[in-house]
Amino acid sequence: MGHDTAEWVFVAVVIAVLVYVGVDSWIVQKEVEDVPADAEVIKVTGQQWFWSFEHADGTKEISTLHLKKGHAYKFEIYSRDVMHSFNIPDWVVFEDAVPGHTNHAWFAPNEVGTYPIQCREYCGLLHYNMRGSLVVEDDKS
Amino acid sequence: MVLELQKPRPVWQIMFSTHHTDVGYLYTITGLTFLFMAGVLAMIIRTHLFFPGEGVLVSDSATFNRIFTVHGLTMLFLFALPVANGIGNILVPIMVRYKDMAYPKLNAIAFWMNPVGGALLWLGFADVSWVSYAPYSIIRAPGPAADMFIFGMKILGISSILSSINFVVTVLKCKHPDLSLRRVPLFAWSMLTVSLMTLIAMPTYAAALIMMLTDRLGLSGFFNPFAGGDPIAYLHLFWFTFHPEVYIFLLPAIGMMYEIIPRFSRKPLYSQASGVFAFVMLGIIGFASWGHHMYSTGMDFTTKVVFMIGTLAAVPASGMHVFNFLATMWGARIRFAAPMKFAVGGIALFFSAGAGGVLNSAMPLDFISHGTYWVVGHMHLFLTGTIGFGFVAMVYYMFPYITGRMYSEKWANVHFIGMFWGTVQVFFTQHLLGLEGMPRRIYDYPPEFTSWTQLNQIATVGAWILGASFAVFLASLIYYSAKGKPANMDDPWGLGGKYYYPVAAKNPHGGHSGY
Amino acid sequence: MKSTSKQQMKTLIAVSIIALVALALVSQLHFAYAQLAQQENTKQYLNLRAEVWNLFFRMTTAAFTVGAIVSGTMIWLVWRFRESNPKNKAPTKWEHLEDPTAGSYEEEGH
Ligand code: HEM
Ligand SMILES: [Cu+2]
Ligand SMILES: [Cu+2]
């Protein structure tokens, strides 16, 4: 009643586009959540208002993280106080740091350079300045 | 018995009235007042961000954080909800052919909770952000601001539950027996849908607020990980309420477009049935998608997929509204007076915002967009672009009936062009800022990030245009309600035809022979 | 509804379907590009940012295609059915009604 062909076609087109969006997202999400088995673990801790890092060999760094090109890294993300969100925008690395939870993100840098690290979840006074940097270096070993 | 400046009534007579049109005016005027107050905060935020590293207007982040918090809370709970309730109060009883709202006193009480809640929010000026995520809001947010925020929101939440009960009963129980529910005009349907949604959604948030309060007092630790609780629980409770709530903000605006578009097209609505269907669908499926706000909190793959499907499933219902509007305009003879311009502008922006929303729901894109200015752009395209346009259209539509005078079509046009241009310039640019990685809710950013600086400046200029268009709106509301030409109250726009719901609103105690 | 506008509706449907097919093809193109980039890249690891950004560009292609159809239709509607259009001099068939918005297609037939 009141629906003619045009409306059905319209709804069908919309649904087709949505199915496409859903399926493609599913495929890509499945792919990117698959962490390489040989990824090195880096512990990342957020607290008001800076990031600290701990490498697999126990070395610690504050605000600046040094990594090697051509390796895969898996971040284990913690928070010591409120929620933060660990983000390296240039590498599409992003996951919340939630107190009481351990979250994960991974990437494999294939370019040397220096990239900003930031916090993407509001965490109070100096949230805007919770910045650090990632330095990707050539693997000389 | 209307607020009519030719035959003035003492203000207290309106203030202490429980008649639905009077309460409707109070709601609408309160809502518009808060719109301008929160608009000033928005102008401060945007102007501040024009000058990175200089601390213009706001020289510390503590104040900045408070400003964006109160801006967001005010726009959502003291502008969007009251204006929808105001127009609902004026029109819904008439649309269902009843003499008043079902419970007039309750109605007035629900209204008067708004100024109280508003005063708590503004006097406290909390810094928790509108989402007030735990554990920040529990272990770090300074009191008494945060506590006043909790009480203010509590009162506004209860007010919204009370007015929802009233709308539900008015439509379902007080409806004239000759009028079948299917034939109830779509604006009343939109108020019915959102009222039912409020009754389901809002209690969850009300509970979460109390839990937050006792957590803050150290009596419990529901959301406090340092007392054995879990902040993620708060996020679930919050978004279970507030994803449906975004539709609660939206649907009344869509309902208003359903009133305006056929009127100015001089033509019946394309399909009443599909409008009702789309409202009800959205009202139900809207409850299946709250998790799309939490993709990055450590949610597992399956849960994400479920919420993505839930989100996408709600989209066809929104699309059906757009189709219904366009099909109504097809074959019409449209008079583009101000209400129609704003309604059609709103549909265009509704579509763009919806397309952005679909991108939001694609899980992997969250890596790029969540927590950035992209999300700010998305929600504002809805809140300003769709809801703002719908409400403004309705205010122009009701203006002659409320004041007995006509606004100026010329200045309304200036307002329209400024508002459309400004909205596009600010909020499309904010999407791009998000893609450049700029986080939301930041007081300052490094001036050496030139792309951020440039895009922020473009957005700010857009905001100034938008702000200026609203200054025109405010000035013409005031000026023309006192000095405008007397309106032809039976047909202010010369559209032909006889019966308008607002005509009946103007003569609430009968008089018009429309039915 | 008048038969001419039926015709127009049909055209619109046809255009939508063609656009949808084009859309499907274009996104395949992006897929191919992504695969190409993958091959040039000698690393054994998945290029996460390329995957996500490619998805983003496929989705925006879809959004802008649908957007072009919808906003194109809207602009045309506004232009064609404004009352100041010379083609719209004559009142519509609903304007003789007491209230032109009160009828419904459902009852009157199209
Ligand atoms: C087509 C329909 C819609 C879809 C598919 C959609 C989808 C989404 C998604 C997935 C997010 C999460 C983005 C993120 O944080 O990464 C989001 C955020 C948001 N949406 Fe929508 N949305 C739609 C309609 C609406 C409407 C109608 C409104 C408001 C009236 C709205 C208001 C918001 C708000 C306020 C947020 C951000 C909340 C915050 O984090 O502060 N959305 N939307
Ligand atoms: Cu932060
Ligand atoms: Cu949502």
mmCIF file of C-alpha atoms in Angstrom, chain B residues 182-183 262-263 266-273 322 326-336 344 347-348 351 355 359 362 364-365 367-368 374 435 496-499, chain C residues 1-2 5 8-9 12 52-53 55-56 59-60 63 66-67 70 73-74 76-78 81-83 88-92 94-95 97-101 103-107:
data_model
loop_
_atom_site.group_PDB
_atom_site.id
_atom_site.type_symbol
_atom_site.label_atom_id
_atom_site.label_comp_id
_atom_site.label_asym_id
_atom_site.label_seq_id
_atom_site.Cartn_x
_atom_site.Cartn_y
_atom_site.Cartn_z
ATOM 1 C CA ARG B 182 -2.580 4.741 11.244
ATOM 2 C CA ARG B 183 -4.027 8.115 10.312
ATOM 3 C CA PRO B 262 3.475 18.261 1.856
ATOM 4 C CA ARG B 263 2.089 21.637 2.928
ATOM 5 C CA ARG B 266 0.485 21.461 -1.956
ATOM 6 C CA LYS B 267 0.141 17.775 -2.308
ATOM 7 C CA PRO B 268 -0.531 14.726 -0.151
ATOM 8 C CA LEU B 269 2.355 12.906 1.396
ATOM 9 C CA TYR B 270 3.732 10.151 -0.805
ATOM 10 C CA SER B 271 3.132 7.457 1.786
ATOM 11 C CA GLN B 272 1.867 7.710 5.334
ATOM 12 C CA ALA B 273 2.331 3.977 5.766
ATOM 13 C CA VAL B 322 14.414 10.634 2.404
ATOM 14 C CA LEU B 326 11.559 13.364 -2.439
ATOM 15 C CA ALA B 327 8.612 11.411 -3.779
ATOM 16 C CA THR B 328 6.258 13.916 -2.165
ATOM 17 C CA MET B 329 8.009 16.788 -3.928
ATOM 18 C CA TRP B 330 7.826 14.920 -7.225
ATOM 19 C CA GLY B 331 5.021 16.314 -9.352
ATOM 20 C CA ALA B 332 4.319 19.091 -6.848
ATOM 21 C CA ARG B 333 4.055 22.855 -7.201
ATOM 22 C CA ILE B 334 6.393 23.940 -4.449
ATOM 23 C CA ARG B 335 6.451 27.320 -2.804
ATOM 24 C CA PHE B 336 9.909 27.856 -1.375
ATOM 25 C CA VAL B 344 14.736 20.716 2.019
ATOM 26 C CA ILE B 347 17.097 16.647 3.939
ATOM 27 C CA ALA B 348 20.183 17.216 1.838
ATOM 28 C CA PHE B 351 21.639 12.358 3.570
ATOM 29 C CA ALA B 355 26.496 8.475 4.409
ATOM 30 C CA LEU B 359 31.374 4.842 7.005
ATOM 31 C CA ALA B 362 32.602 -0.015 9.078
ATOM 32 C CA PRO B 364 38.214 -1.021 10.354
ATOM 33 C CA LEU B 365 37.603 2.643 9.575
ATOM 34 C CA PHE B 367 41.210 3.140 13.338
ATOM 35 C CA ILE B 368 41.092 6.330 11.298
ATOM 36 C CA TRP B 374 35.569 13.116 11.967
ATOM 37 C CA LEU B 435 41.208 12.170 8.437
ATOM 38 C CA GLY B 496 -4.480 27.757 -0.719
ATOM 39 C CA GLY B 497 -6.350 25.109 1.198
ATOM 40 C CA LYS B 498 -8.002 25.603 4.493
ATOM 41 C CA TYR B 499 -6.918 23.483 7.324
ATOM 42 C CA MET C 1 1.004 10.233 -10.635
ATOM 43 C CA LYS C 2 1.166 11.571 -14.148
ATOM 44 C CA SER C 5 6.649 11.401 -14.078
ATOM 45 C CA GLN C 8 10.995 9.894 -15.152
ATOM 46 C CA MET C 9 10.878 7.496 -12.243
ATOM 47 C CA LEU C 12 15.831 7.332 -12.357
ATOM 48 C CA VAL C 52 42.474 0.336 5.967
ATOM 49 C CA TRP C 53 42.921 3.349 3.730
ATOM 50 C CA LEU C 55 38.823 0.275 2.403
ATOM 51 C CA PHE C 56 38.168 3.901 3.214
ATOM 52 C CA MET C 59 33.603 3.179 0.904
ATOM 53 C CA THR C 60 33.834 6.842 -0.024
ATOM 54 C CA ALA C 63 29.078 7.040 -0.608
ATOM 55 C CA VAL C 66 24.953 7.229 -4.072
ATOM 56 C CA GLY C 67 25.305 10.835 -2.944
ATOM 57 C CA VAL C 70 20.432 11.512 -4.440
ATOM 58 C CA THR C 73 17.715 14.091 -7.924
ATOM 59 C CA MET C 74 17.108 16.666 -5.220
ATOM 60 C CA TRP C 76 16.506 18.516 -10.206
ATOM 61 C CA LEU C 77 13.333 18.213 -8.104
ATOM 62 C CA VAL C 78 13.803 21.616 -6.577
ATOM 63 C CA PHE C 81 8.835 21.591 -9.270
ATOM 64 C CA ARG C 82 9.331 25.075 -7.856
ATOM 65 C CA GLU C 83 6.164 27.022 -8.485
ATOM 66 C CA ASN C 88 4.188 24.686 -13.162
ATOM 67 C CA LYS C 89 1.710 27.460 -13.938
ATOM 68 C CA ALA C 90 -1.287 25.191 -13.681
ATOM 69 C CA PRO C 91 -2.399 24.177 -10.198
ATOM 70 C CA THR C 92 -1.848 20.532 -9.359
ATOM 71 C CA TRP C 94 -4.840 18.317 -5.432
ATOM 72 C CA GLU C 95 -5.197 22.069 -5.168
ATOM 73 C CA LEU C 97 -9.270 20.076 -2.500
ATOM 74 C CA GLU C 98 -10.221 21.840 0.669
ATOM 75 C CA ASP C 99 -6.831 20.815 1.999
ATOM 76 C CA PRO C 100 -4.372 19.710 -0.689
ATOM 77 C CA THR C 101 -2.285 17.761 1.812
ATOM 78 C CA GLY C 103 -5.873 13.419 0.506
ATOM 79 C CA SER C 104 -3.701 10.462 -0.040
ATOM 80 C CA TYR C 105 -2.477 8.668 -3.084
ATOM 81 C CA GLU C 106 -3.456 5.461 -1.561
ATOM 82 C CA GLU C 107 -7.108 6.287 -1.888
#
